[in-house]
Coordinates of N, CA and C in Angstrom, one line a residue:
X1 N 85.5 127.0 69.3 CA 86.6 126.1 69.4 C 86.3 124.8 68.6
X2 N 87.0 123.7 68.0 CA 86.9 123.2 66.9 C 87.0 121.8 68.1
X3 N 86.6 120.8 67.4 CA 86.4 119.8 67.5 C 88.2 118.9 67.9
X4 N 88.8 119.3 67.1 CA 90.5 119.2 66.8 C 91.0 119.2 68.1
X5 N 91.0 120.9 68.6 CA 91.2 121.7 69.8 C 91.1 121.3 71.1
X6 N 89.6 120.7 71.0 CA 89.0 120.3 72.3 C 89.4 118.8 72.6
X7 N 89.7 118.4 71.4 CA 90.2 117.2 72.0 C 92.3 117.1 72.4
X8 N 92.4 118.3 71.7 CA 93.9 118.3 72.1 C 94.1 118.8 73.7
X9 N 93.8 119.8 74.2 CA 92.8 120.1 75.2 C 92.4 119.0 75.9
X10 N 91.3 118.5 76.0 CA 91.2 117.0 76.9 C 92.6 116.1 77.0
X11 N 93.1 116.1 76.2 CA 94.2 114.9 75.8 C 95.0 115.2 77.0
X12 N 95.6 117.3 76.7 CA 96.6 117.7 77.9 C 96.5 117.5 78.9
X13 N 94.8 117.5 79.3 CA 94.8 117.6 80.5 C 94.5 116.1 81.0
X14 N 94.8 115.5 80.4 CA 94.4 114.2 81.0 C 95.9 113.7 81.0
X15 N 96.5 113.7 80.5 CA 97.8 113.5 80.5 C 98.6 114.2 81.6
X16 N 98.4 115.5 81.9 CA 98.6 116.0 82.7 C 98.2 115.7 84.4
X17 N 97.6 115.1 84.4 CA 96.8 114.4 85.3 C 97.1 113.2 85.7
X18 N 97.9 112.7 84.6 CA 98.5 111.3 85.1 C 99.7 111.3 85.2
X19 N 100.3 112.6 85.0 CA 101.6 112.9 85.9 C 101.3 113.7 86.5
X20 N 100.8 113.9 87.4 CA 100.6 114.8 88.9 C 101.1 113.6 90.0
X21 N 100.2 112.6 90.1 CA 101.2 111.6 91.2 C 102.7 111.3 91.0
X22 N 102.9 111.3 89.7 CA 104.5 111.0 89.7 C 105.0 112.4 90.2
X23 N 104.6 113.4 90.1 CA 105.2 114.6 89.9 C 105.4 115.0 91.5
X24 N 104.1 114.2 92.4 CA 104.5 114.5 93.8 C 104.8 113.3 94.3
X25 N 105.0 112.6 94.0 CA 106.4 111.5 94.9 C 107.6 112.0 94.1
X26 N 108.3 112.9 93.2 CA 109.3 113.1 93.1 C 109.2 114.1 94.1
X27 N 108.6 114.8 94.3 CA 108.5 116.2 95.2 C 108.7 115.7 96.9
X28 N 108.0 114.8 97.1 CA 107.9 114.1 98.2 C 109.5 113.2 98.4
X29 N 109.8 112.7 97.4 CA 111.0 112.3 97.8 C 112.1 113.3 97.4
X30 N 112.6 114.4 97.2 CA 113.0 115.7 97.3 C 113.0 116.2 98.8
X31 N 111.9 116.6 99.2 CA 111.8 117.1 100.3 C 112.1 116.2 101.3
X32 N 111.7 114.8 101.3 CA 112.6 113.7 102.4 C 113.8 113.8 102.4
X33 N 114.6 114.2 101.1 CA 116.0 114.0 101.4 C 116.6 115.0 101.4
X34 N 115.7 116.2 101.3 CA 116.4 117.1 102.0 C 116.4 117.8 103.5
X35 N 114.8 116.8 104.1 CA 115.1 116.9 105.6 C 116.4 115.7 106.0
X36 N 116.8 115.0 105.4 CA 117.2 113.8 106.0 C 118.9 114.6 106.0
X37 N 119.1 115.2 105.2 CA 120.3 116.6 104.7 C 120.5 117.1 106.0
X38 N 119.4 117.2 106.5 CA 118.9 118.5 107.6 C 119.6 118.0 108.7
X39 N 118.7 116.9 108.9 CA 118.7 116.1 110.1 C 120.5 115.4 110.3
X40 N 121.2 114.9 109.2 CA 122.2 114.6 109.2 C 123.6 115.5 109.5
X41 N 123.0 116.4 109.2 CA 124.0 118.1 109.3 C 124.0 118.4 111.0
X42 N 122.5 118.6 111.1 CA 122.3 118.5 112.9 C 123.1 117.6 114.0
X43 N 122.9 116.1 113.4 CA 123.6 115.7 114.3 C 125.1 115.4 114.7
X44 N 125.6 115.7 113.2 CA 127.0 115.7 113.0 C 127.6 116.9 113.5
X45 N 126.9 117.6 113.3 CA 127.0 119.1 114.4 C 126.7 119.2 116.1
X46 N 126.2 118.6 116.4 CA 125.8 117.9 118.2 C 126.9 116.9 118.5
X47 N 127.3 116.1 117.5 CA 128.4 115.1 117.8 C 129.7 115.7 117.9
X48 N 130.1 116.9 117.3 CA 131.6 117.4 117.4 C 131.2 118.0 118.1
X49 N 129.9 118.9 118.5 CA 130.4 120.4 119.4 C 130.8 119.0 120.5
X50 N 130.3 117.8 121.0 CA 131.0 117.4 122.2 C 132.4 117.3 122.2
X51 N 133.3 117.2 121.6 CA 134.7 117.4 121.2 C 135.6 118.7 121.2
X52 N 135.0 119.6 122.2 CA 135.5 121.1 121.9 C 137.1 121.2 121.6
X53 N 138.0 120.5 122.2 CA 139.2 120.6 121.6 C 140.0 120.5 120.1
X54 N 138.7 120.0 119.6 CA 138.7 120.3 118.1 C 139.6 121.6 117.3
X55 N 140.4 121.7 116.3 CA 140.2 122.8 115.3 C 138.9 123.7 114.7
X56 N 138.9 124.1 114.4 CA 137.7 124.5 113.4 C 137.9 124.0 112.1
X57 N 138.8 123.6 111.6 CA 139.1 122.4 110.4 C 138.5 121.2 110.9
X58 N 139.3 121.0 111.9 CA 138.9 119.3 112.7 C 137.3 119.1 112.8
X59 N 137.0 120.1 113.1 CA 135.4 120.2 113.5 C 134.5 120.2 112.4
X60 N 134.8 120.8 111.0 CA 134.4 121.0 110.2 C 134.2 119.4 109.3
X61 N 135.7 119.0 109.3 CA 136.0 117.5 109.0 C 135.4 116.3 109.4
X62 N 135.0 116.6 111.0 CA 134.1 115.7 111.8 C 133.0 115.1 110.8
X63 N 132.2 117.1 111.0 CA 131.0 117.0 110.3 C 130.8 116.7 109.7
X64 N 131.9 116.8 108.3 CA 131.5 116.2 107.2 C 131.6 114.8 107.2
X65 N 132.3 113.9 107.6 CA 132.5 112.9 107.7 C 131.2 112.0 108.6
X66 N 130.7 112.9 109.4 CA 129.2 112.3 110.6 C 128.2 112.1 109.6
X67 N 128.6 113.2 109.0 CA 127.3 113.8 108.0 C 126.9 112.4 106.7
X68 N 128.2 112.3 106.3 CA 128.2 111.7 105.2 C 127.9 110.3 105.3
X69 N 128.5 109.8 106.5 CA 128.0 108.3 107.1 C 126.7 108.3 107.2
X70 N 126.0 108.8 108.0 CA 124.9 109.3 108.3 C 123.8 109.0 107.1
X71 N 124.2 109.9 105.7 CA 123.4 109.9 105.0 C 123.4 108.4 104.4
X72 N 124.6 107.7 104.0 CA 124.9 106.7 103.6 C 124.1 105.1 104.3
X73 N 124.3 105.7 105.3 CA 123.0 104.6 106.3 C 122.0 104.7 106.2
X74 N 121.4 106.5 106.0 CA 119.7 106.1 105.3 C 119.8 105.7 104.1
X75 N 120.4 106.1 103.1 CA 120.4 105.3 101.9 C 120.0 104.3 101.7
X76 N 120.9 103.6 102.5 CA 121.1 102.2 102.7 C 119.4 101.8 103.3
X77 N 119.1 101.6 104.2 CA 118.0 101.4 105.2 C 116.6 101.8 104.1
X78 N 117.2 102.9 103.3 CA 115.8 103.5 102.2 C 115.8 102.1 101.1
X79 N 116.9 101.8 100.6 CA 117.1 100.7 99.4 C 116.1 99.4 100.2
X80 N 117.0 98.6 101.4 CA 116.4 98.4 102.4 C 115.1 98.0 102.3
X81 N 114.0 98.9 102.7 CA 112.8 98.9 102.9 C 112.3 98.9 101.7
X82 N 113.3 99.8 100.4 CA 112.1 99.4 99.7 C 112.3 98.1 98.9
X83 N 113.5 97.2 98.9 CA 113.7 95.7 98.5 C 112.2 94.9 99.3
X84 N 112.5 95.2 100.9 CA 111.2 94.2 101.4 C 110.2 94.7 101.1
X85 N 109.2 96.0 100.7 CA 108.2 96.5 99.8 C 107.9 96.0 98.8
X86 N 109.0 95.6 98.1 CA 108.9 94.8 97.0 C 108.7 93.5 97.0
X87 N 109.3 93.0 97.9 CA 109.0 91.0 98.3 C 108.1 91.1 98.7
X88 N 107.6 91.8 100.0 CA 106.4 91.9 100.4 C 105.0 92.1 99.1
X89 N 105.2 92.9 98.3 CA 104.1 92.8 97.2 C 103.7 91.8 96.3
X90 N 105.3 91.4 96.0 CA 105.1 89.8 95.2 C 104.4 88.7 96.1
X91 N 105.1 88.6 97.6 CA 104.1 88.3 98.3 C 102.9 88.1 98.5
X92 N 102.4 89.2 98.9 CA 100.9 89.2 99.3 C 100.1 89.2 97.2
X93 N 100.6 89.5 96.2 CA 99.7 89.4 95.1 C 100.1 87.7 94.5
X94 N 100.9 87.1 95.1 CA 100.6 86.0 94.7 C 100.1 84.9 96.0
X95 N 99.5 85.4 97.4 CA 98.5 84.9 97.8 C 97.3 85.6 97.3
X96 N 97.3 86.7 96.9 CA 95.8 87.1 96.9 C 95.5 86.0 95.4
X97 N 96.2 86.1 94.2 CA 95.9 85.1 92.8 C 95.6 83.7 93.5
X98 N 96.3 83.3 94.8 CA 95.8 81.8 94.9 C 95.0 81.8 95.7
X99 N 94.4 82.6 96.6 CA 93.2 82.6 97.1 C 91.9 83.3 96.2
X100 N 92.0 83.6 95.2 CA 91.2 84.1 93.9 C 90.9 83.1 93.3
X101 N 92.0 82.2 92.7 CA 91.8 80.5 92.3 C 91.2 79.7 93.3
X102 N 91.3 79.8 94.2 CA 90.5 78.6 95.5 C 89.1 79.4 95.6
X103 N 89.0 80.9 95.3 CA 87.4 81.0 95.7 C 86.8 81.2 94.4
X104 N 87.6 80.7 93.2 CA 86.7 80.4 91.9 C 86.0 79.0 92.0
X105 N 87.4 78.5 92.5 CA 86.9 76.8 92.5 C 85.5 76.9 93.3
X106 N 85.9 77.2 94.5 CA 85.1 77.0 95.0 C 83.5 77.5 94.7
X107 N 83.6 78.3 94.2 CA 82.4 78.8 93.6 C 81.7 78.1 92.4
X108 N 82.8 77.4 91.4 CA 82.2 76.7 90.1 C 81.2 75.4 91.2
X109 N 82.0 75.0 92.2 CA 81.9 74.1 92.4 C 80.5 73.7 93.3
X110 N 80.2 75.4 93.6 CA 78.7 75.6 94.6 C 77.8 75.4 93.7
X111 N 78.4 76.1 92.5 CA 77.3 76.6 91.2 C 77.1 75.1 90.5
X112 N 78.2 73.9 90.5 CA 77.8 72.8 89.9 C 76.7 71.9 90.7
X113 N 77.2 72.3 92.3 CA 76.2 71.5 92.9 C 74.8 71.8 93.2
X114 N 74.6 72.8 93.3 CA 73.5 73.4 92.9 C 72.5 73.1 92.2
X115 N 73.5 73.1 90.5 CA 72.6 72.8 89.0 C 72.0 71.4 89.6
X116 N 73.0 70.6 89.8 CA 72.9 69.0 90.0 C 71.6 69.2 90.9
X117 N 71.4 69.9 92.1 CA 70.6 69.9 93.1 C 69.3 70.2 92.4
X118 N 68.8 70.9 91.7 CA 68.2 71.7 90.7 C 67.5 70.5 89.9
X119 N 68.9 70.0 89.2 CA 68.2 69.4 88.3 C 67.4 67.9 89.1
X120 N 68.0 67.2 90.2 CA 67.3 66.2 90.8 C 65.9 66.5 91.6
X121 N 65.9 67.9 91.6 CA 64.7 68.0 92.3 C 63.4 68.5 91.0
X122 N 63.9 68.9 90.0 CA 63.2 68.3 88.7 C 62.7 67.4 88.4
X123 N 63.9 66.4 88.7 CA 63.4 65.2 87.9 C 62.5 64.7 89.2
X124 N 62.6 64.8 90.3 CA 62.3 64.1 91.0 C 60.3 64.7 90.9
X125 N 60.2 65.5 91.0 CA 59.2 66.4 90.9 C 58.2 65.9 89.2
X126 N 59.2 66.1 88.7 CA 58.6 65.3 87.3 C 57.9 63.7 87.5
X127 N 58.8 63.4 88.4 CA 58.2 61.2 88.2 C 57.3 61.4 88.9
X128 N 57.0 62.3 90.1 CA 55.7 62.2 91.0 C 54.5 62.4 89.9

């Protein structure tokens, strides 16, 4: 195999590799919303059978309408969490940068006193 090859080869699979995480949060959010499908169908179906005088149209109509709300609220509540996920990040990365800035300072400032420390016990050491 040629030099060419192997690196086209490396390349796919490295590339490939850095779409695997994306490739399973789409999958993971797929299968969330198709339990959430699940789960919305269920209860919209528990909420009419209490209604027995229903049609079978009426009952069907329920559903859809339980169902549909239903989904529309997780939606919502999904947008939701992930807006404060998102404040929350800008959040916490712009205390982590100002407590990164206070422990540089603070550090230049050990490392200046120090030198100074250093250097006075030189000189001091020197005039003896």
């Amino acid at each position: 195999m040629t030099r060419r090859r192997r690196r086209a080869r490396q390349t796919r699979r490295r590339e490939a590799a850095a779409d695997a995480p994306r490739g399973l949060a789409q999958l993971e959010t797929y299968v969330y919303c198709q339990g959430e499908i699940g789960n919305a169908r269920k209860e919209a179906e528990a909420f009419a059978r209490g209604m027995p005088w229903l049609t079978a149209a009426q009952h069907e109509e329920v559903v859809r309408r339980f169902a549909k709300a239903r989904l529309e609220l997780s939606r919502t509540l999904l947008r939701e969490l992930a807006q404060r996920r998102d404040d929350l990040g800008r959040e916490y990365a712009d205390r982590y940068e100002a407590l990164q800035g206070r422990l540089k300072s603070l550090c230049a400032g050990v490392l200046i006193s120090v030198s100074f420390l250093a250097t006075g016990i030189a000189l001091v050491m020197t005039l003896r």
